[in-house]
Backbone as numpy.savetxt, mean C-alpha at the origin, in Angstrom:
# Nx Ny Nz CAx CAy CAz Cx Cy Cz
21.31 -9.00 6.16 20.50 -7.79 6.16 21.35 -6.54 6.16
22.49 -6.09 7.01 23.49 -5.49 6.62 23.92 -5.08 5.42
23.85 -5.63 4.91 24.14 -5.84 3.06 23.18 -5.11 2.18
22.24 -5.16 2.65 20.86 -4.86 1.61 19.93 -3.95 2.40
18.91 -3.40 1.63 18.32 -1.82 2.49 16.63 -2.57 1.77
16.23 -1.64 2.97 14.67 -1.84 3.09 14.05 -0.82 2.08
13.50 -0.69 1.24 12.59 0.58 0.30 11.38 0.66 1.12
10.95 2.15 1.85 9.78 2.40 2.03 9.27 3.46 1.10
8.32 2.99 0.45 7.91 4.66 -0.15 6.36 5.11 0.36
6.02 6.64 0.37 5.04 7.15 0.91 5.10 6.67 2.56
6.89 6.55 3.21 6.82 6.61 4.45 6.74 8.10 5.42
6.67 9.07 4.93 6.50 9.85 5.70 5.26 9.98 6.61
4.57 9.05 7.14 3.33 9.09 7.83 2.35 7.65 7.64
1.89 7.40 8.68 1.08 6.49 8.61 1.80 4.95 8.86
0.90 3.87 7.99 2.02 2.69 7.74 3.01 2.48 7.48
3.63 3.84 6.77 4.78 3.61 5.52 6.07 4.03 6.59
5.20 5.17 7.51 6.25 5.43 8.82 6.57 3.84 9.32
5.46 3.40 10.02 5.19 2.35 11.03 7.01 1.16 10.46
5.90 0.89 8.57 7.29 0.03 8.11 8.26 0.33 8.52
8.58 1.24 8.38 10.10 2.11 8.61 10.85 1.93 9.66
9.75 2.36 10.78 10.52 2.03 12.30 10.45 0.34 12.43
9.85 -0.86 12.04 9.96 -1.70 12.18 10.74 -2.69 11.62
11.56 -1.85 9.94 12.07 -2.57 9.18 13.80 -2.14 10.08
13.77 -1.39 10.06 14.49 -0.92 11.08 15.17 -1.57 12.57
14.51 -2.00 13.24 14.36 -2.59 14.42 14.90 -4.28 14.25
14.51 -4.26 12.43 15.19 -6.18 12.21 16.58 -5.98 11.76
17.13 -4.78 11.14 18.67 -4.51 11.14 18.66 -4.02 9.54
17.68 -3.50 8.90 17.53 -3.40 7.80 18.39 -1.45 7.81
19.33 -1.21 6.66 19.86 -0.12 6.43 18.40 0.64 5.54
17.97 1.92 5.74 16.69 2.16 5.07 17.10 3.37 3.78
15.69 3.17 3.02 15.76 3.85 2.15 14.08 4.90 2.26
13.98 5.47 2.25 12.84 6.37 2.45 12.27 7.64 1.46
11.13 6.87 1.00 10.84 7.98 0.09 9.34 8.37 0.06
9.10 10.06 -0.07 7.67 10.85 -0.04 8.02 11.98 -0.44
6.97 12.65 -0.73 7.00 13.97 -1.46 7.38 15.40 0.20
6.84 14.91 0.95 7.39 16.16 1.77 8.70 15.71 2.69
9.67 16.35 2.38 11.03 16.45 2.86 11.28 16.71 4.44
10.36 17.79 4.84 10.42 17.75 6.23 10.41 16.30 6.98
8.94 15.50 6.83 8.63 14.57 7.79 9.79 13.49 7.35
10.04 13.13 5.84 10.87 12.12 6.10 12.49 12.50 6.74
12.87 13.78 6.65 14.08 14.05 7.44 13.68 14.06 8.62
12.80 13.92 9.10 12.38 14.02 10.84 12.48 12.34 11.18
11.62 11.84 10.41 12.05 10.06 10.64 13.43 9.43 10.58
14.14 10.04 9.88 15.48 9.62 9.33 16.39 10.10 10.65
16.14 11.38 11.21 17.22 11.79 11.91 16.69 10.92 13.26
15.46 10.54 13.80 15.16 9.53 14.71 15.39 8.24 14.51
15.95 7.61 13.32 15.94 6.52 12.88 17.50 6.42 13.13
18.03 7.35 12.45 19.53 7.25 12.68 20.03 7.47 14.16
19.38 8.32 15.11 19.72 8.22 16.08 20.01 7.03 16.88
19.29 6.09 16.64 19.09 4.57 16.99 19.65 4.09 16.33
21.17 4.65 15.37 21.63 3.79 14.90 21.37 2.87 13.54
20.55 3.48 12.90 20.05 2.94 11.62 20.47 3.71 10.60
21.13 3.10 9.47 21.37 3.90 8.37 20.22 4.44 7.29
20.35 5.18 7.26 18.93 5.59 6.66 19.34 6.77 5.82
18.65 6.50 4.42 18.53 7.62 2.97 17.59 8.21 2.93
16.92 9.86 2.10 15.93 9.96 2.09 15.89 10.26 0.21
15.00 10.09 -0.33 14.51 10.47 -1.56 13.49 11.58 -1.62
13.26 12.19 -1.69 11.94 13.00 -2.06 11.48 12.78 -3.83
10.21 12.45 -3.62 9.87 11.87 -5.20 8.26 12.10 -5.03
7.49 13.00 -6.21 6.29 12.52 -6.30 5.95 11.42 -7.23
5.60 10.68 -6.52 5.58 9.07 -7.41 4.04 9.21 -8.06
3.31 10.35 -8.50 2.34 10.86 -9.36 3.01 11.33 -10.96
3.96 11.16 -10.68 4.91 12.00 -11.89 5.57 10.59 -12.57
5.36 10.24 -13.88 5.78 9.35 -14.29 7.53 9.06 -13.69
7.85 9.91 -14.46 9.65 10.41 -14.80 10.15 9.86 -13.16
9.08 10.36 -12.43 9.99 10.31 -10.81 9.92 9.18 -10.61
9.37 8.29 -10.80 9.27 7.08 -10.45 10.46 6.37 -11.07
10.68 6.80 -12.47 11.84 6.16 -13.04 13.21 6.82 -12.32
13.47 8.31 -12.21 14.06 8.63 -11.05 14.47 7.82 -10.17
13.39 7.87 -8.96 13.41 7.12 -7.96 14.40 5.58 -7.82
13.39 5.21 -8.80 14.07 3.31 -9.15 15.49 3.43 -9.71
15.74 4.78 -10.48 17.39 4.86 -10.92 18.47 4.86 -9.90
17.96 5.48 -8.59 18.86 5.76 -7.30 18.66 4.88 -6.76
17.83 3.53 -6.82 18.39 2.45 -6.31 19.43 1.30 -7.18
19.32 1.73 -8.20 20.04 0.81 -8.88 21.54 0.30 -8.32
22.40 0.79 -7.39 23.84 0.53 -7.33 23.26 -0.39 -5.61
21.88 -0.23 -5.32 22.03 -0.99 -4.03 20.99 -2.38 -3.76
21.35 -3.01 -3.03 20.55 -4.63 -3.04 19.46 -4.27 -1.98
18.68 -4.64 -2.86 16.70 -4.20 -2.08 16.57 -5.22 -1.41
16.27 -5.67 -0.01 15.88 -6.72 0.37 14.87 -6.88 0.89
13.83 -5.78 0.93 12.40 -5.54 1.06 11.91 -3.82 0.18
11.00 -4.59 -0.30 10.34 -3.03 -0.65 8.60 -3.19 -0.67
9.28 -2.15 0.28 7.22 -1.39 0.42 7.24 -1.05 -0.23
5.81 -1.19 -1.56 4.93 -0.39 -2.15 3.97 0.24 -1.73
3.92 1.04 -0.69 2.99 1.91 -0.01 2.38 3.24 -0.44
3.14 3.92 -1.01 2.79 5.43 -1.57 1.38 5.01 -2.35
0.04 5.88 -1.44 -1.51 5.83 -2.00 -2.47 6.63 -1.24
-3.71 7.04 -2.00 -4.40 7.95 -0.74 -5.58 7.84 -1.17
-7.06 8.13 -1.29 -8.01 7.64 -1.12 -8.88 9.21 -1.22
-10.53 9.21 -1.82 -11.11 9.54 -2.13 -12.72 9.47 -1.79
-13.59 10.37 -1.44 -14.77 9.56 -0.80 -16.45 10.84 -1.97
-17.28 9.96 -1.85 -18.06 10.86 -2.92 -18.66 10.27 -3.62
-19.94 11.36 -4.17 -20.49 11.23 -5.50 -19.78 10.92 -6.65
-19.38 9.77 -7.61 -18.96 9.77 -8.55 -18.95 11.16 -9.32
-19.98 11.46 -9.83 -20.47 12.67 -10.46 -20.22 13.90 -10.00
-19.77 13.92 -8.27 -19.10 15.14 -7.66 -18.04 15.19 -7.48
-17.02 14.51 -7.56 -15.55 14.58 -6.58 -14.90 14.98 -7.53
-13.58 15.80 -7.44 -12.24 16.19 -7.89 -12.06 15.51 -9.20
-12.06 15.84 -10.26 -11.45 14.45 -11.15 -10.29 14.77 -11.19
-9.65 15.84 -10.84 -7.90 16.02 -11.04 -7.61 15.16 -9.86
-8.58 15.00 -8.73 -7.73 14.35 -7.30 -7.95 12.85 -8.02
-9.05 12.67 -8.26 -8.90 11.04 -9.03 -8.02 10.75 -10.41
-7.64 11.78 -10.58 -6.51 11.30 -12.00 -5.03 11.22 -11.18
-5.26 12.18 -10.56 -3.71 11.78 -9.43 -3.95 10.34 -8.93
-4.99 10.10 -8.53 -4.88 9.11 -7.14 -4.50 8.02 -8.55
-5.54 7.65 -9.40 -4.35 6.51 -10.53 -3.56 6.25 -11.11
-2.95 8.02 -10.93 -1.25 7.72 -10.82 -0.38 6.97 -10.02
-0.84 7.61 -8.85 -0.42 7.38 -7.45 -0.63 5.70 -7.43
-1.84 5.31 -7.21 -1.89 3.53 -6.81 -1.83 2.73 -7.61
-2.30 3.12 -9.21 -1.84 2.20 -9.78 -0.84 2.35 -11.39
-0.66 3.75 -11.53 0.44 3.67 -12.11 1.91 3.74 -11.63
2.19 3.95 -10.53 3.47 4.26 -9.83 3.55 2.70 -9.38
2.37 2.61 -8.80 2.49 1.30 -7.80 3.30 -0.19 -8.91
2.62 -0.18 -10.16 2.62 -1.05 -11.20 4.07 -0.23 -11.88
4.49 0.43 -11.91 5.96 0.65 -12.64 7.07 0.37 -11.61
6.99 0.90 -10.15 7.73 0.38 -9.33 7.89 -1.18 -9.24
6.41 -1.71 -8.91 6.46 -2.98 -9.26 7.36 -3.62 -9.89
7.23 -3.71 -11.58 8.15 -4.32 -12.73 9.61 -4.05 -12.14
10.16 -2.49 -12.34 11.23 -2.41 -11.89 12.01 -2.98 -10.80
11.43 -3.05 -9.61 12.01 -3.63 -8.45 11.95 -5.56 -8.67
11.04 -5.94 -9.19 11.21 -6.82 -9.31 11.98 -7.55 -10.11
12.13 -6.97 -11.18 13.23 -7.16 -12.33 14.45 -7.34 -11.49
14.95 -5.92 -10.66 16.02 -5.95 -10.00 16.39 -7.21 -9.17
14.88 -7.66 -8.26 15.23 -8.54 -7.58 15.84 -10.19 -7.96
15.13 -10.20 -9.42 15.38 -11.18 -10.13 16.67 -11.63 -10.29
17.28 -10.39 -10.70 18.73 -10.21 -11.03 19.80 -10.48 -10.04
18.98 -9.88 -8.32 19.60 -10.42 -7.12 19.46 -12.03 -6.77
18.73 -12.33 -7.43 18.24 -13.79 -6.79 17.45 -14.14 -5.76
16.72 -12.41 -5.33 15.74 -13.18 -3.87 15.47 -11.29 -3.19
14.90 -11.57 -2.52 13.93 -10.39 -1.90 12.19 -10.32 -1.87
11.93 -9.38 -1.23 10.46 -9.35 -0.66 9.97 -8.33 -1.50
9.11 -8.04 -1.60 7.92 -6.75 -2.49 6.90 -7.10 -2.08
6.26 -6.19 -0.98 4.99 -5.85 -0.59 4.27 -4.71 -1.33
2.80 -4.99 -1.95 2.05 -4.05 -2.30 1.21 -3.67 -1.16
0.91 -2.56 -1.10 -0.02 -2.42 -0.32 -1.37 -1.37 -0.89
-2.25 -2.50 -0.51 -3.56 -2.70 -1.41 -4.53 -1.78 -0.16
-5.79 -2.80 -0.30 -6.28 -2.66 0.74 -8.17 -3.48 0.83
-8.40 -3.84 1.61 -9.54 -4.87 1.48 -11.13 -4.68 0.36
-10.26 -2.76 0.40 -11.17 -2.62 -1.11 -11.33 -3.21 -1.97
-10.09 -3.85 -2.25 -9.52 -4.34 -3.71 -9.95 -5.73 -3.53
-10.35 -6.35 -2.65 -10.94 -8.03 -2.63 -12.58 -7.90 -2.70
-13.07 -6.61 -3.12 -14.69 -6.40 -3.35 -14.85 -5.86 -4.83
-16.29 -6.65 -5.17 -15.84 -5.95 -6.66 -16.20 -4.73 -6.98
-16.79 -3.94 -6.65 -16.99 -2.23 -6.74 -17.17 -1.58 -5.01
-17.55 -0.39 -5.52 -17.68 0.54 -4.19 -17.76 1.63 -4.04
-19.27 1.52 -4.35 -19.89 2.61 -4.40 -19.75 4.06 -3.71
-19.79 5.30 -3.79 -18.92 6.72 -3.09 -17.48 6.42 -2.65
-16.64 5.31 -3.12 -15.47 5.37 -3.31 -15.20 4.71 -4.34
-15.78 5.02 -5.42 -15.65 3.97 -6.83 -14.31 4.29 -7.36
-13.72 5.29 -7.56 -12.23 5.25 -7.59 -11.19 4.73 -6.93
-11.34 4.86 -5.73 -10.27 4.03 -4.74 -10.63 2.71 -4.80
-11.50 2.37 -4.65 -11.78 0.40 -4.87 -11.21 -0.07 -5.95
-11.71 0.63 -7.22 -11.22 0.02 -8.81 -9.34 0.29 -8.34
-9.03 1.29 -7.83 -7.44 1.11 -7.88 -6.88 0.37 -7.34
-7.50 0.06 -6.25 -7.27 -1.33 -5.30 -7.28 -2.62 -5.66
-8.37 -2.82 -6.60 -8.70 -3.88 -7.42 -7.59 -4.39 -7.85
-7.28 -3.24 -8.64 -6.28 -3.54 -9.78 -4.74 -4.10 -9.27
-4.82 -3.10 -7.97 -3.14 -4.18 -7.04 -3.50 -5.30 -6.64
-4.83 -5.66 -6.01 -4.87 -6.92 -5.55 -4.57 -7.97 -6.74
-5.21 -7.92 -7.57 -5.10 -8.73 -9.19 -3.85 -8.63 -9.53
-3.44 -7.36 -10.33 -1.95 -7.85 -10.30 -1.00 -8.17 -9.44
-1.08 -8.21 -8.54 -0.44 -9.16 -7.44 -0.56 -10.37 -7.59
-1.64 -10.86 -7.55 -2.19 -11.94 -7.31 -1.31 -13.04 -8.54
-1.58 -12.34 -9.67 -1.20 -12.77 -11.52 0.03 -12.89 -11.53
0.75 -11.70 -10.60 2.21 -11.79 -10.70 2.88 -13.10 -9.73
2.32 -13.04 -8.96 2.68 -14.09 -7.54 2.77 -15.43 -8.54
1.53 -15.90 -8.80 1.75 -17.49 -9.41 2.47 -16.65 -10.48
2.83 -15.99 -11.58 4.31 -16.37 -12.38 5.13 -16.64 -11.52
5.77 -16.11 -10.53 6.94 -16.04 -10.34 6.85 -17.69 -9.22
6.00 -17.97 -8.68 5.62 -19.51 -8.35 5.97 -20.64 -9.50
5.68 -20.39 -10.84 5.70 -21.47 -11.31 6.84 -21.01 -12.00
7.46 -20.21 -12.08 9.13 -20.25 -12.37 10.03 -20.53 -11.37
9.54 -20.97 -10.45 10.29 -21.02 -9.44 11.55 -20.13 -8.87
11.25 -18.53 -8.73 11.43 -17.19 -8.63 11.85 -17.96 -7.03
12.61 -17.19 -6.92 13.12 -17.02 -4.94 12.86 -15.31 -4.59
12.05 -14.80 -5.72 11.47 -13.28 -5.67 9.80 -13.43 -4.65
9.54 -12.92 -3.80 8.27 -12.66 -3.12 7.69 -11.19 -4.06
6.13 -11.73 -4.02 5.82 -10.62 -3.99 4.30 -10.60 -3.44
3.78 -9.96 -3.05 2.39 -9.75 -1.95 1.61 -8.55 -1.95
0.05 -8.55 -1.04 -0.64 -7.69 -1.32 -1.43 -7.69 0.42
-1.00 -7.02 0.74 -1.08 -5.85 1.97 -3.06 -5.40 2.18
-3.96 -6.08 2.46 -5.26 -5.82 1.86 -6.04 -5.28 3.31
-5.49 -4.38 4.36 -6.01 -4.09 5.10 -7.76 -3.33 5.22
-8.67 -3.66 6.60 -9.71 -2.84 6.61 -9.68 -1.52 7.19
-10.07 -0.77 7.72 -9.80 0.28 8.63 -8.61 0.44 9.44
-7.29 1.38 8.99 -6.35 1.77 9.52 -6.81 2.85 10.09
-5.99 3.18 11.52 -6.17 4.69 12.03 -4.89 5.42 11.62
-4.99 5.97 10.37 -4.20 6.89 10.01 -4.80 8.35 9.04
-3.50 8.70 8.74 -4.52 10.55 8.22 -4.58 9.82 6.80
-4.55 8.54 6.67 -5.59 8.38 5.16 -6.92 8.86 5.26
-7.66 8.61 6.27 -8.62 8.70 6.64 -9.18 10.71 6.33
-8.09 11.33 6.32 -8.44 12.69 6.91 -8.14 13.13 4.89
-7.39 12.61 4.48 -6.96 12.69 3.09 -8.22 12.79 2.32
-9.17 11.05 2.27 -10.09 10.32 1.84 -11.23 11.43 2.01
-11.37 12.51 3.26 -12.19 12.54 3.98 -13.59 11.50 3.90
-12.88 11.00 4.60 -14.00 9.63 5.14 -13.94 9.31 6.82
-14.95 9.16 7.26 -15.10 8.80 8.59 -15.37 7.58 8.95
-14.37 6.21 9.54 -14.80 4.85 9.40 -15.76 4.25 10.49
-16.67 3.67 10.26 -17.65 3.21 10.41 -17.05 2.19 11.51
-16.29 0.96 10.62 -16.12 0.61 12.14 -14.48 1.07 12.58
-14.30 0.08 13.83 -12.71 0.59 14.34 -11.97 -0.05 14.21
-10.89 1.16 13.97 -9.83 0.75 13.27 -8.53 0.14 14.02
-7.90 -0.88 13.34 -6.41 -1.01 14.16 -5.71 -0.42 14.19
-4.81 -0.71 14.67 -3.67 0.69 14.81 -1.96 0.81 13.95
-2.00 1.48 12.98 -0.62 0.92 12.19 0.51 0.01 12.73
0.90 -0.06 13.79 1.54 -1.13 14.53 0.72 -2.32 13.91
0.05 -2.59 14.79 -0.98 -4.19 14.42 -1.00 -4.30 12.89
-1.02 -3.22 12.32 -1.28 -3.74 10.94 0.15 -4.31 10.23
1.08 -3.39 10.56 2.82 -3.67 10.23 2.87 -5.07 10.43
2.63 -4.94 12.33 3.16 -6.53 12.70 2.77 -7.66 11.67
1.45 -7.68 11.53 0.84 -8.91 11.20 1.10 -8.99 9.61
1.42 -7.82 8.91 2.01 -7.74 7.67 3.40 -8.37 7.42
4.26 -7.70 8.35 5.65 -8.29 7.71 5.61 -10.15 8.49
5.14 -10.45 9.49 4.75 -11.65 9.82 4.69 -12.92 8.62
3.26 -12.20 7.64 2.46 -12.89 6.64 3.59 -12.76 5.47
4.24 -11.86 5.91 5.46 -11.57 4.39 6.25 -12.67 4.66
7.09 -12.89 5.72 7.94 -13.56 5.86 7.29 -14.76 5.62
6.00 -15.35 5.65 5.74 -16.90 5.62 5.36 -17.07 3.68
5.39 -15.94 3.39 5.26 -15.96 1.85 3.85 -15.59 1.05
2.90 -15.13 2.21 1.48 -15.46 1.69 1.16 -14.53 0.65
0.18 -14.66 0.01 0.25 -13.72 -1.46 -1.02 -12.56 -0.75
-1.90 -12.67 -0.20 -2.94 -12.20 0.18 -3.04 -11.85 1.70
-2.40 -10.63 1.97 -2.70 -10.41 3.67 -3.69 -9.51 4.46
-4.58 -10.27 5.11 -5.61 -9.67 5.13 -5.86 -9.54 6.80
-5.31 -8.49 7.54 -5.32 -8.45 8.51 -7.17 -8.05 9.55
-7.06 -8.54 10.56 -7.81 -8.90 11.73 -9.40 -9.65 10.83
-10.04 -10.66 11.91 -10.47 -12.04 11.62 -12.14 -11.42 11.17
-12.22 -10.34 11.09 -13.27 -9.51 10.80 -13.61 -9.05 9.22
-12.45 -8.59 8.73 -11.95 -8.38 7.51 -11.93 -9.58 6.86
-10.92 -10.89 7.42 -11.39 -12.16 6.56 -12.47 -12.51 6.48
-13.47 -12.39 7.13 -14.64 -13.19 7.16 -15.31 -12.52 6.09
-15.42 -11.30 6.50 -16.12 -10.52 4.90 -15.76 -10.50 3.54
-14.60 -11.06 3.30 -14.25 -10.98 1.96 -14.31 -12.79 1.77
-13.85 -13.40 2.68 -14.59 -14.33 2.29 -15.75 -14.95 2.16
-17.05 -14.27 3.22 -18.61 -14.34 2.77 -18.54 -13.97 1.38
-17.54 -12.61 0.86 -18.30 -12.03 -0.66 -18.30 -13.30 -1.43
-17.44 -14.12 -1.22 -17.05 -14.79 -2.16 -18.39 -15.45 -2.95
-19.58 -15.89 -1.95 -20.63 -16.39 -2.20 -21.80 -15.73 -1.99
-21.69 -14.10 -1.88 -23.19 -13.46 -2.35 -22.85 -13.49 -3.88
-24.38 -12.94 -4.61 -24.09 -12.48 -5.97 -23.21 -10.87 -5.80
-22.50 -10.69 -6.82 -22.30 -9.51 -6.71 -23.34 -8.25 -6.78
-24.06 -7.89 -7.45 -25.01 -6.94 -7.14 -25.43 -6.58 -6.00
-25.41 -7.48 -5.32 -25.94 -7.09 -4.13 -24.86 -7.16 -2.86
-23.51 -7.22 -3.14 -22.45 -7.04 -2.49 -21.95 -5.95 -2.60
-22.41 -5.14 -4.10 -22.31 -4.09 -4.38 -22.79 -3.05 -3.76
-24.36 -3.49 -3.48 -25.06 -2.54 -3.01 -24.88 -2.15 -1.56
-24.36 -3.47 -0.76 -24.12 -3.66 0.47 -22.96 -2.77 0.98
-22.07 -2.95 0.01 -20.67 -1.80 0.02 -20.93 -0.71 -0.32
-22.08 -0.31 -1.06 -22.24 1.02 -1.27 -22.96 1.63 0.04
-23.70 0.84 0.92 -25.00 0.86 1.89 -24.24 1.41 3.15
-22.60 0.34 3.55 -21.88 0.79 4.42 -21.08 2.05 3.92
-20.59 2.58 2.86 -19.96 3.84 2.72 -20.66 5.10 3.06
-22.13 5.09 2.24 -22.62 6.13 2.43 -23.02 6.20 4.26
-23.10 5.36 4.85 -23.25 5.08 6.56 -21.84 5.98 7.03
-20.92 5.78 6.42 -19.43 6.25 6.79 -18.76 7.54 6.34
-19.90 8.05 5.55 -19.70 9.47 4.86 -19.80 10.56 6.04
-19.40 10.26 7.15 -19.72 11.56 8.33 -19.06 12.50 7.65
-17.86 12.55 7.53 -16.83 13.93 7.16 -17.18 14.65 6.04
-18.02 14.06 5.06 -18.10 14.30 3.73 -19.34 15.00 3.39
-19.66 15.86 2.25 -20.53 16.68 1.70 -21.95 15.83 1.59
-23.06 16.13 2.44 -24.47 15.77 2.71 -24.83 14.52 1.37
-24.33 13.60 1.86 -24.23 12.06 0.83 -25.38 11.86 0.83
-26.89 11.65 -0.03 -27.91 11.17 0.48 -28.40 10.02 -0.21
């Protein structure tokens, strides 16, 4: 582990922090990347205090180019975990919300997420072995979702390609991991981003880390933290969809506290 550095990106806050201090704590040298410079030099200089080597990047990973950027400044070093974390979330009337904030946000989750992807994994290939966590979120194991129909479909789309990518690299017999992070309710300022108010309660980025890098290390392709969250995505499995649809649309608009008079 000495040898090789942890990639967090979109760690300046939230999970991507949480990774950070925990990838950290297993002896991992870090690499850290988000668009505001303050918070990740604030993590870094607490990180290093404790003795951790730690880089920072500043990159908006909304920007094609930066992403290729980004992945260029790792090229001279051996990845031995990388978070795909950098994502943020949206709540609303289809017909009302931001479309510039929703053309970002499919930059953000699933075009950055899916170019980092290829790249790092390519790299890892080339190393012969390492981890790549996506981080999705239990949206993405439902098939729509309604007043967050943008953030679900982006979610979708990591859980799936995850999923597609995992068995290739299974039946090539790859010593490359790669995974999908499919949490329900985090207490973090996604929440304040999304403006969305969650319905039920949330765990706490710790619990979610733990039980993440846990499920990483045993290889699982699908991590779907606390026994609440599994149960529901595995009931979907056997409603019809329409009406799983409607059910997900039934709990959002319930969860629209923060948001413009949803009716």
């Amino acid at each position: 582990m000495k040898n090789s550095y942890a990639v967090v990106t979109g760690a300046s806050s939230g999970i991507g922090e949480v990774f950070a201090k925990r990838l950290a704590g297993e002896g991992y040298s870090l690499i850290l990347t988000a668009r505001r410079k303050d918070r990740l030099k604030q993590l870094a200089d607490e990180l290093e205090e404790n003795g951790t080597k730690c880089e920072i990047i500043t990159a908006d990973l909304s920007v094609t180019e930066e992403c290729y950027r980004f992945a260029e400044e790792l090229s001279d070093k051996t990845i031995g975990v990388f978070i795909n974390n950098a994502g943020f979330g949206d709540c609303g009337k289809f017909l009302e919300t931001d479309v510039d904030k929703e053309l970002k946000m499919i930059d953000v989750n699933i075009r950055a997420v899916h170019l980092l992807m290829k790249l790092i994994l390519r790299k890892m290939e080339q190393q012969n072995g390492g981890y790549l966590l996506n981080v999705a979120s239990s949206a993405g194991l439902i098939p729509a979702g309604p007043y967050m129909a943008t953030y679900y479909a982006t979610k979708n789309y990591v859980a799936s390609l995850t999923r597609a990518v995992a068995q290739e690299l299974k039946e090539s017999g790859s010593s490359v991991y790669v995974g999908a992070l499919c949490p329900g309710p985090v207490d973090t300022e996604f929440n304040d981003v999304a403006n969305v108010k969650f319905r039920l309660d949330g765990i706490t980025p710790e619990q979610c880390v733990e039980y993440a890098l846990k499920q990483m290390k045993h290889k699982k392709t699908l991590i779907i933290p606390t026994f609440t969250i599994q149960a529901a995505t595995t009931m979907g499995r056997f409603i019809p969809q329409s009406l799983y649809i409607r059910f997900a649309g039934k709990q959002q608009k319930r969860k629209l506290g923060s948001c413009a008079d949803i009716k």
